[in-house]
mmCIF file of N, CA and C in Angstrom:
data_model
loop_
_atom_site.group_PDB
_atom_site.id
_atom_site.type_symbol
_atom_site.label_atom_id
_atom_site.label_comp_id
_atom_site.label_asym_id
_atom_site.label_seq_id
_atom_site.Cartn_x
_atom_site.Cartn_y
_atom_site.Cartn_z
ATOM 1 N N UNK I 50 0.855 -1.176 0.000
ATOM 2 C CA UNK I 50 0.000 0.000 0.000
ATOM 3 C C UNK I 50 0.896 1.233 0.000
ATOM 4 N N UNK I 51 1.008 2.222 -0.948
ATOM 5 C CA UNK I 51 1.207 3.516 -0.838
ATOM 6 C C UNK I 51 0.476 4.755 -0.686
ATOM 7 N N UNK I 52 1.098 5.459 0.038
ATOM 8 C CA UNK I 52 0.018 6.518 0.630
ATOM 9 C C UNK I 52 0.280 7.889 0.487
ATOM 10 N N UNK I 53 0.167 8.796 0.022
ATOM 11 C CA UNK I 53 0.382 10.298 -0.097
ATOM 12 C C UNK I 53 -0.393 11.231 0.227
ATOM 13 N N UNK I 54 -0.429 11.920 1.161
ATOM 14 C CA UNK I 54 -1.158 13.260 1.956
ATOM 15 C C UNK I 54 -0.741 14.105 0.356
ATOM 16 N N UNK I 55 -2.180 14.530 0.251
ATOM 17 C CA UNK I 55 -2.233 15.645 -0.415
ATOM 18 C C UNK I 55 -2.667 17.024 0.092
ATOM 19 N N UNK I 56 -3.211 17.334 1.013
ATOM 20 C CA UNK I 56 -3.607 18.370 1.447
ATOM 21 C C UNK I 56 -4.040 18.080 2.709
ATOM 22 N N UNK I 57 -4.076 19.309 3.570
ATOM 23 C CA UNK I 57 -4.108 19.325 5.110
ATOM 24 C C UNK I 57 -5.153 20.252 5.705
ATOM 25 N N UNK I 58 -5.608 21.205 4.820
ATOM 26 C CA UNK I 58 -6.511 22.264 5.239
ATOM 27 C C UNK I 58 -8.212 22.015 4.854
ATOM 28 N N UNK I 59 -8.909 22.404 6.049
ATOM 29 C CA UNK I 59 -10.222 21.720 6.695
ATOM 30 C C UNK I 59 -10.341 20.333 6.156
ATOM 31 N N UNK I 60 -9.332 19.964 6.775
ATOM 32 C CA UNK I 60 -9.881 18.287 6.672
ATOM 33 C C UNK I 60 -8.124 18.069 5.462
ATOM 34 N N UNK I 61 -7.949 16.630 5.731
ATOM 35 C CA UNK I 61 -6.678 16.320 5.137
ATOM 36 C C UNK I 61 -7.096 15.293 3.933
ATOM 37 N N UNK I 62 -6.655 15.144 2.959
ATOM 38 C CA UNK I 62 -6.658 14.164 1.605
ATOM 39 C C UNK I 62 -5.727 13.331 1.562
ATOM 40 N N UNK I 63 -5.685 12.004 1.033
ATOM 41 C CA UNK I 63 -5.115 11.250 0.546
ATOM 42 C C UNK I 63 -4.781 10.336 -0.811
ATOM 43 N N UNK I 64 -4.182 10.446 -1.378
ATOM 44 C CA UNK I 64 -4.183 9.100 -2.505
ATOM 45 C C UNK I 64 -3.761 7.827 -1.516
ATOM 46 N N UNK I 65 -4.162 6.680 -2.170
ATOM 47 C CA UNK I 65 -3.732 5.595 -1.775
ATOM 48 C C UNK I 65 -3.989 4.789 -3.268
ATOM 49 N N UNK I 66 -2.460 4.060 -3.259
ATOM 50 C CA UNK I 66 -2.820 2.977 -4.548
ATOM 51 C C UNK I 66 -2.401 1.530 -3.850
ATOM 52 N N UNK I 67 -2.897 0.507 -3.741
ATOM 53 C CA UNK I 67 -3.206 -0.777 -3.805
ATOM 54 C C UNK I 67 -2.337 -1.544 -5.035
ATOM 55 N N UNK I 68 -1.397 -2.596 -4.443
ATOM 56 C CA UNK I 68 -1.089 -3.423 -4.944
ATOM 57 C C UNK I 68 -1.618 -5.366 -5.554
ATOM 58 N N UNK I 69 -1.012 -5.297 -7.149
ATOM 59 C CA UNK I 69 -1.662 -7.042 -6.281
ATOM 60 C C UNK I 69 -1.513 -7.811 -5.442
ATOM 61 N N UNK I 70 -2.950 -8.174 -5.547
ATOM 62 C CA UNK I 70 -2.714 -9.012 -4.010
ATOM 63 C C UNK I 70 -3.140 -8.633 -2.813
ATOM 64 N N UNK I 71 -3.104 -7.496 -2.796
ATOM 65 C CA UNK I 71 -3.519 -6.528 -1.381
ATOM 66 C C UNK I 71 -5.172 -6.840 -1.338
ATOM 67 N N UNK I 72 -5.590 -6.822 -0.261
ATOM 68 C CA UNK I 72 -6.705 -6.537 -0.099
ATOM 69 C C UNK I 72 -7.294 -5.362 0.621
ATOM 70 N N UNK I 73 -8.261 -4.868 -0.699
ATOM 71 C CA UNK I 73 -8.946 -3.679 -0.528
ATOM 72 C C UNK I 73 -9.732 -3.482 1.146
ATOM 73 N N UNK I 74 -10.178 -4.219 2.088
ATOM 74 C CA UNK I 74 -11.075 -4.026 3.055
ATOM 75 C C UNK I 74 -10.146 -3.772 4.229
ATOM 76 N N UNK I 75 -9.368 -4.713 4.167
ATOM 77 C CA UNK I 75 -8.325 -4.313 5.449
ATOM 78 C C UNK I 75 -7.399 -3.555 5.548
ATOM 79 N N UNK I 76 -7.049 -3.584 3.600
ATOM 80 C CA UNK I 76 -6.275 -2.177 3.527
ATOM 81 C C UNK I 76 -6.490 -1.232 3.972
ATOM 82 N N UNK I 77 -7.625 -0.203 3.648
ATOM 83 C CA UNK I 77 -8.493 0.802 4.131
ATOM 84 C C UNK I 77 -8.433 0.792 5.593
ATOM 85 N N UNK I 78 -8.961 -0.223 6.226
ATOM 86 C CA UNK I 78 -9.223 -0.157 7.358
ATOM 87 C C UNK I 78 -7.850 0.024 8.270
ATOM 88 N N UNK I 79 -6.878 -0.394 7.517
ATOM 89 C CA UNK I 79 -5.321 -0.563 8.228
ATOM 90 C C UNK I 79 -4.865 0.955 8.092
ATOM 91 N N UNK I 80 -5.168 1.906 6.839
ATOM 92 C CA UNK I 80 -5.422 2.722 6.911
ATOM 93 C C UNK I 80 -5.734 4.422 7.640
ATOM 94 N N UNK I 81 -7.232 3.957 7.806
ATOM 95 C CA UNK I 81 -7.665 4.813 8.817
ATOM 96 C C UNK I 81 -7.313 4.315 10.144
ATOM 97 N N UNK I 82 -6.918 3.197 10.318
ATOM 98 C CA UNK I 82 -6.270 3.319 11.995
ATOM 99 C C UNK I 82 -5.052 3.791 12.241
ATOM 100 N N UNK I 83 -3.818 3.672 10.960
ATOM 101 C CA UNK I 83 -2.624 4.393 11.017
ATOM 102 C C UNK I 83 -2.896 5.980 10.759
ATOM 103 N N UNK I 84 -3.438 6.293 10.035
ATOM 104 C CA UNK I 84 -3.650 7.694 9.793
ATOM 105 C C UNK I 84 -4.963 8.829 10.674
ATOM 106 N N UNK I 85 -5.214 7.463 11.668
ATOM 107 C CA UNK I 85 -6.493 8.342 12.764
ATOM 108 C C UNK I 85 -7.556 8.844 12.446
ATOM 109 N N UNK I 86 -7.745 8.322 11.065
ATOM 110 C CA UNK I 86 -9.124 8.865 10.031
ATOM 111 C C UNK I 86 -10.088 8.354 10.984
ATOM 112 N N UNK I 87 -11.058 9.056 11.808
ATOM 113 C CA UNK I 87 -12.451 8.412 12.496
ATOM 114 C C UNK I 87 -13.530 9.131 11.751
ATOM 115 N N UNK I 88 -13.772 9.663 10.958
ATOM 116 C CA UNK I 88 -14.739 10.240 10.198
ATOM 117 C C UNK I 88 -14.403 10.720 8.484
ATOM 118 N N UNK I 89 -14.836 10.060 7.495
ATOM 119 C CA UNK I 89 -14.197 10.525 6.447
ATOM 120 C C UNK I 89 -15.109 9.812 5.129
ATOM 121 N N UNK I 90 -14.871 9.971 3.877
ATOM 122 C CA UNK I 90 -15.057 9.088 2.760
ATOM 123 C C UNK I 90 -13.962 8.975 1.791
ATOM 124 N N UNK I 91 -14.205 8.252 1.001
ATOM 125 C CA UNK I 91 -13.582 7.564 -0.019
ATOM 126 C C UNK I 91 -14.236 6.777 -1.239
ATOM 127 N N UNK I 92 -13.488 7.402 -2.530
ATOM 128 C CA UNK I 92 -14.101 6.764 -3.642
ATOM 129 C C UNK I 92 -12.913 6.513 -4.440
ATOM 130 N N UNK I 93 -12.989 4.796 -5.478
ATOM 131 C CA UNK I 93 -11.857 4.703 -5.760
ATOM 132 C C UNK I 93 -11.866 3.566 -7.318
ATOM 133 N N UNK I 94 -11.032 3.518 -8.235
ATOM 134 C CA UNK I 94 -11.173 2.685 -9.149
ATOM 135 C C UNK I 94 -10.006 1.691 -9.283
ATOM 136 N N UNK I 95 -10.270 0.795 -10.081
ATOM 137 C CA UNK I 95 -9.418 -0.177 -10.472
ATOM 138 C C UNK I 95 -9.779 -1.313 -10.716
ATOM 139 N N UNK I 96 -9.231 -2.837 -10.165
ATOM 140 C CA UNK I 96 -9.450 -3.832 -10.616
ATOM 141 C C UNK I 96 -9.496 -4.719 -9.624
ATOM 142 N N UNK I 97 -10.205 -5.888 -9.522
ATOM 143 C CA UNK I 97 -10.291 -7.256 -8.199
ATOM 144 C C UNK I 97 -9.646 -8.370 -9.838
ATOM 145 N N UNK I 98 -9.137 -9.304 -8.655
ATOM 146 C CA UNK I 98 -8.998 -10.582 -8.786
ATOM 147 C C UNK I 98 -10.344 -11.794 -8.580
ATOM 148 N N UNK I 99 -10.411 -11.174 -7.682
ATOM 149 C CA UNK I 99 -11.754 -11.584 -7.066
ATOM 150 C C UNK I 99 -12.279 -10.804 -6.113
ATOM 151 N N UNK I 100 -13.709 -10.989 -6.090
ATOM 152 C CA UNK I 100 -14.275 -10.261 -5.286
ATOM 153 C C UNK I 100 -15.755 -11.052 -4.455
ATOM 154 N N UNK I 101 -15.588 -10.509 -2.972
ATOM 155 C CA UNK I 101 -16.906 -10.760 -2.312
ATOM 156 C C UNK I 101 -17.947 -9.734 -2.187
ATOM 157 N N UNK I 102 -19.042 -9.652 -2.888
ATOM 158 C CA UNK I 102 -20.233 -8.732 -2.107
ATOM 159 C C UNK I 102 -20.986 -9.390 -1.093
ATOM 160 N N UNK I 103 -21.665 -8.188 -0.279
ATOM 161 C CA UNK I 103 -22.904 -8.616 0.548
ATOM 162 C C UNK I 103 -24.005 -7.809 0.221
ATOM 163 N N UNK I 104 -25.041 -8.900 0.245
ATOM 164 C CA UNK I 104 -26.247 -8.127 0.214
ATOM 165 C C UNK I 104 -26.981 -8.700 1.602
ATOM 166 N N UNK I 105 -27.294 -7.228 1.985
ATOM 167 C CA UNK I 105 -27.711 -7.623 3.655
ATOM 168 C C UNK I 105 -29.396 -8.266 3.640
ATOM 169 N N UNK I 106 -29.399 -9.648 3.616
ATOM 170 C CA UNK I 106 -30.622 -10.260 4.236
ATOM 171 C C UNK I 106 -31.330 -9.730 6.083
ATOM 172 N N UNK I 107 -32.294 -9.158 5.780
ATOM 173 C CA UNK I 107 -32.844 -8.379 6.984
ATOM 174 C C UNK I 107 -33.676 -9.267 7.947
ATOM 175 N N UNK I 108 -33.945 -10.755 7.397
ATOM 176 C CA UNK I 108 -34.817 -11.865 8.217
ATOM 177 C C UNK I 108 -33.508 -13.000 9.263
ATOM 178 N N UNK I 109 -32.384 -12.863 8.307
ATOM 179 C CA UNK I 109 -31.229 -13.882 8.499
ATOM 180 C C UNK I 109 -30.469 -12.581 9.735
ATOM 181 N N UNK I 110 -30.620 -11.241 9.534
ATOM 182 C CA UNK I 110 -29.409 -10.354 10.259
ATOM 183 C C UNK I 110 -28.035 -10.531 9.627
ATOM 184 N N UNK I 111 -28.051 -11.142 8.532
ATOM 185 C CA UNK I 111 -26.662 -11.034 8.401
ATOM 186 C C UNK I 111 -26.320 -11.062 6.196
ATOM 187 N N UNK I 112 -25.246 -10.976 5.765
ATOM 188 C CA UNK I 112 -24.725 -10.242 4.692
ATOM 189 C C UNK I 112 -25.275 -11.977 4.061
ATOM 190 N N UNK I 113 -25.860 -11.925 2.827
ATOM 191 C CA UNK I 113 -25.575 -13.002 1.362
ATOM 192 C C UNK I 113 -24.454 -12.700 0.887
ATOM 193 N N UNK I 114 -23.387 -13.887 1.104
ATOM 194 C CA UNK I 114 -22.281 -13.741 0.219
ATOM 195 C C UNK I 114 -22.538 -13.889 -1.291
ATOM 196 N N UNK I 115 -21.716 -12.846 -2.234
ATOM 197 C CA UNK I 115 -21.687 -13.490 -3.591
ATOM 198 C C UNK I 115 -20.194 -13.102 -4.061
ATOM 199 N N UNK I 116 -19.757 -14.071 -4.049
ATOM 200 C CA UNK I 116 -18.774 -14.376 -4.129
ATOM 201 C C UNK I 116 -18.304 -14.463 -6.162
ATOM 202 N N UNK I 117 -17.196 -13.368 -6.873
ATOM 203 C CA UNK I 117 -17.174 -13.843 -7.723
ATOM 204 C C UNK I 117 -15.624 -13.541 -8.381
ATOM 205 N N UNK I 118 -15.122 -15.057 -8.435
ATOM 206 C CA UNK I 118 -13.899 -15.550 -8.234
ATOM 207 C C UNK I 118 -13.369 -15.771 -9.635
ATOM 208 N N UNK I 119 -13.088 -13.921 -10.332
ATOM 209 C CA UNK I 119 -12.551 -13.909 -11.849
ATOM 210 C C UNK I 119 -12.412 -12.527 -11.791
ATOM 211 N N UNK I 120 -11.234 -12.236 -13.040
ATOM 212 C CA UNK I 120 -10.994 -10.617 -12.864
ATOM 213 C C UNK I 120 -12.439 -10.001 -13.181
ATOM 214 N N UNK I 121 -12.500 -9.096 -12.870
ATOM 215 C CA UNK I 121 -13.497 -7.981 -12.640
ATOM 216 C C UNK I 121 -12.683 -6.319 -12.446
ATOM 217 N N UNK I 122 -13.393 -5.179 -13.487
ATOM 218 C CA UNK I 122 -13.186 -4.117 -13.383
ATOM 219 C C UNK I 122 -14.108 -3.254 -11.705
ATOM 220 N N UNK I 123 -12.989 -2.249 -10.900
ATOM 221 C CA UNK I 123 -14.360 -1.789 -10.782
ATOM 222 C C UNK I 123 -14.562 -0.524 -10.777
ATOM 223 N N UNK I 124 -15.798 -0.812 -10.826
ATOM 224 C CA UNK I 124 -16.565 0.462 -11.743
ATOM 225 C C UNK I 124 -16.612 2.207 -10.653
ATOM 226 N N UNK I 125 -17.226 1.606 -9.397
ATOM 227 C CA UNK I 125 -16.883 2.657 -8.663
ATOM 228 C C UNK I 125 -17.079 1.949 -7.180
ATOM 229 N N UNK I 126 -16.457 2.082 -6.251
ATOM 230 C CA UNK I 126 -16.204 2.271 -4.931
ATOM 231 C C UNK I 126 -15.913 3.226 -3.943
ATOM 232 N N UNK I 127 -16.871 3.335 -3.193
ATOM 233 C CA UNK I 127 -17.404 4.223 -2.500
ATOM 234 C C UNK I 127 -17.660 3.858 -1.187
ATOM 235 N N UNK I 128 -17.710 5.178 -0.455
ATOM 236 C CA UNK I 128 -17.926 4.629 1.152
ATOM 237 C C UNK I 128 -17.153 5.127 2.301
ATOM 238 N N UNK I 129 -17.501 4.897 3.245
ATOM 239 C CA UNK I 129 -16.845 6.024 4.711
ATOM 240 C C UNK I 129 -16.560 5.444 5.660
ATOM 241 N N UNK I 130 -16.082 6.398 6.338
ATOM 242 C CA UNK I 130 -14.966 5.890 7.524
ATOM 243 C C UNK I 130 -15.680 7.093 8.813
ATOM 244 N N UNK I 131 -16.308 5.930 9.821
ATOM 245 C CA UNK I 131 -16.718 6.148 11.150
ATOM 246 C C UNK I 131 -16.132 5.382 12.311
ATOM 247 N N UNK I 132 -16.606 5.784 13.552
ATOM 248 C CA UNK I 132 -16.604 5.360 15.036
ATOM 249 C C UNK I 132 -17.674 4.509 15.517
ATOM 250 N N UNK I 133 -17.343 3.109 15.539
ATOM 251 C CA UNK I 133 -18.058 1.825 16.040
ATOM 252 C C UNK I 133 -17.582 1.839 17.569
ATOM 253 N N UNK I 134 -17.931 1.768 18.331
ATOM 254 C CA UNK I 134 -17.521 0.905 19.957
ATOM 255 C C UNK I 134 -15.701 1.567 19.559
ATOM 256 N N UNK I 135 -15.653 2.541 19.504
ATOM 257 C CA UNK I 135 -13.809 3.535 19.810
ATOM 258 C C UNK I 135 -13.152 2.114 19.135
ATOM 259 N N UNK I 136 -13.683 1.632 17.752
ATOM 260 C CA UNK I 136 -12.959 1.199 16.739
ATOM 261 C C UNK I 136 -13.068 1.923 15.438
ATOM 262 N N UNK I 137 -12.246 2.101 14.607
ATOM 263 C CA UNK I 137 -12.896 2.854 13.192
ATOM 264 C C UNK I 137 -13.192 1.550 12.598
ATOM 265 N N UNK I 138 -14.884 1.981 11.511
ATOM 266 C CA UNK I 138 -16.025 1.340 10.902
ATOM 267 C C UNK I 138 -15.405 1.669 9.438
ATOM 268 N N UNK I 139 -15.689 1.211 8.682
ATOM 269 C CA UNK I 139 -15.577 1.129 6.978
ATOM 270 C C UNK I 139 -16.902 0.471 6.632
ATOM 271 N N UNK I 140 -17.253 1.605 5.592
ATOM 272 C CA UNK I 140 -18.604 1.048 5.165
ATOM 273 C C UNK I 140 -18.688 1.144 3.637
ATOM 274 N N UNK I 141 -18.234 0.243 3.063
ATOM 275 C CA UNK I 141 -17.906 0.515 1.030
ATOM 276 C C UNK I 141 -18.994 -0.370 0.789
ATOM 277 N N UNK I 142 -19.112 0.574 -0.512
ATOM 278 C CA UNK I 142 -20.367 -0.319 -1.235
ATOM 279 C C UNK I 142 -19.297 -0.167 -2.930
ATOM 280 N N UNK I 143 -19.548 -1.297 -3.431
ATOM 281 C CA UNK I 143 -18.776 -1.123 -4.647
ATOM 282 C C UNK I 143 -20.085 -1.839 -6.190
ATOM 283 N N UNK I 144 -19.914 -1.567 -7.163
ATOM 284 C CA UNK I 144 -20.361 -1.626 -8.114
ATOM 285 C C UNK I 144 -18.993 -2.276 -9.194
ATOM 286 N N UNK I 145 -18.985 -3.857 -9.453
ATOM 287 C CA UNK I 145 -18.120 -4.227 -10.848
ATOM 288 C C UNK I 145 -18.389 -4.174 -12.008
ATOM 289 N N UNK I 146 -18.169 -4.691 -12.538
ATOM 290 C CA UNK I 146 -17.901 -4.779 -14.129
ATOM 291 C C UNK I 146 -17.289 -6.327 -14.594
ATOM 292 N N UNK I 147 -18.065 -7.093 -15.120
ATOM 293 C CA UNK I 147 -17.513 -8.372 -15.645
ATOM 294 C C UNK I 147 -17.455 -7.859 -17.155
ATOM 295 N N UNK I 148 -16.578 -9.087 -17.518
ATOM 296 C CA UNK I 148 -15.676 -8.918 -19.091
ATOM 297 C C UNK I 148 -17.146 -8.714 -20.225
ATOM 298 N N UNK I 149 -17.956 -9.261 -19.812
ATOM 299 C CA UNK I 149 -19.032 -9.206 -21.284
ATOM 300 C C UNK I 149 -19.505 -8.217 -20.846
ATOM 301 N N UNK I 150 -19.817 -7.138 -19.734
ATOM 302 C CA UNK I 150 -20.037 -5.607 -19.694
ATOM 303 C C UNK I 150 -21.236 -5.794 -18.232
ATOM 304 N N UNK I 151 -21.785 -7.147 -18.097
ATOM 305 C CA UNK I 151 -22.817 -7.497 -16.767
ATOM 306 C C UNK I 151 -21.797 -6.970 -15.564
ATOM 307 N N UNK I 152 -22.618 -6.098 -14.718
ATOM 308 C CA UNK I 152 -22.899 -5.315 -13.602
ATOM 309 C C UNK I 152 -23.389 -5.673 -12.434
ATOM 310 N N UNK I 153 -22.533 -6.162 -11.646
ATOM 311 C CA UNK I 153 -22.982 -6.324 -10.003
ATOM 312 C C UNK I 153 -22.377 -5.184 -9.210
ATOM 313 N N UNK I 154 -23.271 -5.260 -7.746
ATOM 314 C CA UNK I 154 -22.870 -4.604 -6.818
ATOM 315 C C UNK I 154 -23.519 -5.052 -5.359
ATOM 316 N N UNK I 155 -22.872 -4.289 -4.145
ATOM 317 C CA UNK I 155 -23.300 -4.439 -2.630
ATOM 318 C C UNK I 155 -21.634 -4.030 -2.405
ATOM 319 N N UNK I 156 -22.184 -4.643 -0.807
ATOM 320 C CA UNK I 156 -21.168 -4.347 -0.242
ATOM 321 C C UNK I 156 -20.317 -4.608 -0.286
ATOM 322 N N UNK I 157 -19.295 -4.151 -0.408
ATOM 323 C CA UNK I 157 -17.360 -5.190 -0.157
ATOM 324 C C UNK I 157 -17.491 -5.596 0.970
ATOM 325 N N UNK I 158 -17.385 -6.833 1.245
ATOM 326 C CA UNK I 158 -16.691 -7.895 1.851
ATOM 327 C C UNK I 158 -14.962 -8.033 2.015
ATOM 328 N N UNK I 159 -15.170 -8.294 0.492
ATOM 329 C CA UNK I 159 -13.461 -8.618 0.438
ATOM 330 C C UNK I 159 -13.004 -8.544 -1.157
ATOM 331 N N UNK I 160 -12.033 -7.938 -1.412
ATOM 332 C CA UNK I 160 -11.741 -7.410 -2.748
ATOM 333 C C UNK I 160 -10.035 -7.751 -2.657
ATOM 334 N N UNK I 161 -9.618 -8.351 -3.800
ATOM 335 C CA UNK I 161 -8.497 -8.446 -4.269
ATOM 336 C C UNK I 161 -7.590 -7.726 -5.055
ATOM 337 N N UNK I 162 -6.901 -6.968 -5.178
ATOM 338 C CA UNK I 162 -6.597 -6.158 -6.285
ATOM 339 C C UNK I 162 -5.666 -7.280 -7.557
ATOM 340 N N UNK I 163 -6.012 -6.490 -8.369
ATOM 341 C CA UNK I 163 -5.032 -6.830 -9.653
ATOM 342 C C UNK I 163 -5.131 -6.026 -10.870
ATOM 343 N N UNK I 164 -4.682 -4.917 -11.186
ATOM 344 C CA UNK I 164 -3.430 -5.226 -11.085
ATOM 345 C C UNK I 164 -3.230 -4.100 -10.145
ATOM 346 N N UNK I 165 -4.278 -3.114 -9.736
ATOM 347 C CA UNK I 165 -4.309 -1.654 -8.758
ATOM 348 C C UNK I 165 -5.309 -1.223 -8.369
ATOM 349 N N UNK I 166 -5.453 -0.977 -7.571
ATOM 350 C CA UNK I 166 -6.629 0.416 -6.784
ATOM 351 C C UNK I 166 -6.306 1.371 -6.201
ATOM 352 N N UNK I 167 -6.783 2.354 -6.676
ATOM 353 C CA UNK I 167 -6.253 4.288 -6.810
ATOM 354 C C UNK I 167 -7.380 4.580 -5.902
ATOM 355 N N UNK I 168 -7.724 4.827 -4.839
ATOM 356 C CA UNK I 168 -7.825 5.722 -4.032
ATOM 357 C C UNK I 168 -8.312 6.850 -3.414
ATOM 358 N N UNK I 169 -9.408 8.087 -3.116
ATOM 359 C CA UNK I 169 -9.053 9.174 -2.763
ATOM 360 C C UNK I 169 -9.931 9.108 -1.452
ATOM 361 N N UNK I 170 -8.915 9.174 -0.208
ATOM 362 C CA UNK I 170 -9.667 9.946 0.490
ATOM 363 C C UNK I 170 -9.770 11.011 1.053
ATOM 364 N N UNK I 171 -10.917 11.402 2.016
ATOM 365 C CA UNK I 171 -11.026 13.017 2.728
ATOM 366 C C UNK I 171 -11.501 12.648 3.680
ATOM 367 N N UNK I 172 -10.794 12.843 4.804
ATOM 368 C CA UNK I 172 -10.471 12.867 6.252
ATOM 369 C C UNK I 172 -11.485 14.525 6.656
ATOM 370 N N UNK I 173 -12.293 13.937 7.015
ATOM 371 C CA UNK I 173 -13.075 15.001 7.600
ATOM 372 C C UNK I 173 -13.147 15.437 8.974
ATOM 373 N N UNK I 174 -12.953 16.819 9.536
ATOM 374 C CA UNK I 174 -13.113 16.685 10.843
ATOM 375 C C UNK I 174 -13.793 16.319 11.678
ATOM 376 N N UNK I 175 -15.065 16.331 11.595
ATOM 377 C CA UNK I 175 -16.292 15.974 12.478
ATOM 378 C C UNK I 175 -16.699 14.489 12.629
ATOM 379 N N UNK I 176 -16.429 14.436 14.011
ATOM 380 C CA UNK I 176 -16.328 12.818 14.179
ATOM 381 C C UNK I 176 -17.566 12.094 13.365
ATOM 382 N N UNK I 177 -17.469 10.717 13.085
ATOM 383 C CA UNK I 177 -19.105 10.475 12.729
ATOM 384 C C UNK I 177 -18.725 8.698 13.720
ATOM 385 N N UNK I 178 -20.086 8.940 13.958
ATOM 386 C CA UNK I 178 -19.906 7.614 15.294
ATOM 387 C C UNK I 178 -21.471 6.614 14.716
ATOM 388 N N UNK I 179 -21.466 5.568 15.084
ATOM 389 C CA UNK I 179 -22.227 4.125 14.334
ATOM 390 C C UNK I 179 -22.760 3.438 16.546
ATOM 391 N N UNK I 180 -23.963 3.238 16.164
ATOM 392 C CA UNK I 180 -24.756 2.683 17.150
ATOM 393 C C UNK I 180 -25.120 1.448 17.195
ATOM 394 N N UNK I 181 -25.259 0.125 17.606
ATOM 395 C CA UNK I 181 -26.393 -1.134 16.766
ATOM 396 C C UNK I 181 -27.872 -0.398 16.487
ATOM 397 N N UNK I 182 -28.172 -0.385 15.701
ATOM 398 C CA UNK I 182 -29.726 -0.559 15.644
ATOM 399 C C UNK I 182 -30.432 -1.633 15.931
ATOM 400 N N UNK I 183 -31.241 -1.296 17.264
ATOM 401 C CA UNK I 183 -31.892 -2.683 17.690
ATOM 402 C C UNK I 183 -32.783 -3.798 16.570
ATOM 403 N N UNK I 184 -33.773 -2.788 15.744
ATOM 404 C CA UNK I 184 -34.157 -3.484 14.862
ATOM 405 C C UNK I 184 -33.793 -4.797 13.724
ATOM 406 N N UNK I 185 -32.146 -3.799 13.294
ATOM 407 C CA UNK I 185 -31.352 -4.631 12.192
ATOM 408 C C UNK I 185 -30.437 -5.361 12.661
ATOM 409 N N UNK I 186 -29.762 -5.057 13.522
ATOM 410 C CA UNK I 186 -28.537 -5.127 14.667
ATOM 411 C C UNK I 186 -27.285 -4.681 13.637
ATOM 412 N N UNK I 187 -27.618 -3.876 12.623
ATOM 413 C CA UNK I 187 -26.498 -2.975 12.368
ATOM 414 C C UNK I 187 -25.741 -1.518 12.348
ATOM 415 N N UNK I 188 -24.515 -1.417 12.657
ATOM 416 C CA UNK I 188 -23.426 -0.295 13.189
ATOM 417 C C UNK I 188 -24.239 0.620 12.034
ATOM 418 N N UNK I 189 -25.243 1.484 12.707
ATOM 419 C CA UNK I 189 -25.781 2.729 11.618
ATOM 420 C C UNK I 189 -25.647 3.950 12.310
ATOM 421 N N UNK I 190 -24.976 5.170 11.431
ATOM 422 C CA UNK I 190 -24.719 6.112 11.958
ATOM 423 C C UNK I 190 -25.604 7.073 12.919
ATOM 424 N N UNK I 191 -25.064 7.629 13.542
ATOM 425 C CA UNK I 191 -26.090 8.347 14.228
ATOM 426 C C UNK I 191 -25.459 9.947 14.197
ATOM 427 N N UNK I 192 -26.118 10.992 14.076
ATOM 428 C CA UNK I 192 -25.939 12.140 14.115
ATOM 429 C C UNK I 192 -26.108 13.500 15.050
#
């Protein structure tokens, strides 16, 4: 993972590019815990090896894996960086691209790079902090 501060004023920026092999979820997340990001977003392009989405089943409480284990472009990735229980939260939702031009998306799970993923984030000042929701039992922001 390489990382470059681009700017520092109201709120700090970053590039980050992703190697193969790296994985996109923990990258990020390895990330904002080295760089103290507790409130922020990020949107970013490139490529998986493979990739996991979730689509959150609301009867089960928990993510449908779909799992799809071939290069894939992606198209856009997106998503923010909050305060769970004084851990930082990552919350990406990504959209691919398979070779005949078919279009999935949900959540990242788990993303592979190959051959890169470029990056941008913005480190915002204002904390943003995540609650359970009793209903769903998921980390949803609160304001």
């Amino acid at each position: 993972m390489q990382v470059k501060q681009l700017s520092n004023t109201d709120g700090r920026s970053f590039a980050i590019v992703l190697s193969e092999g790296e994985e996109a979820v923990s990258c990020l997340t390895d990330f904002a815990r080295e760089h103290h990001v507790d409130a922020g977003r990020f949107n970013a392009l490139g490529a998986f090896s493979s990739v996991t989405l979730g689509f959150f089943d609301f009867d089960k409480r928990d993510y449908e894996r779909i799992v799809l284990d071939e290069q894939v472009e992606v198209l856009t990735l997106v998503g923010n960086f909050s305060t769970f229980e004084n851990e930082t939260k990552l919350h990406p939702h990504v959209v691919i691209g398979k070779r005949n031009g078919q279009a999935f998306g949900g959540h990242l799970l788990e993303g592979f790079v190959k051959p890169t993923l470029e990056i941008v984030v913005v480190d915002e000042p204002t904390h943003l902090r995540r609650q359970t929701d009793p209903k769903t039992g998921l980390p949803l922001l609160v304001l």
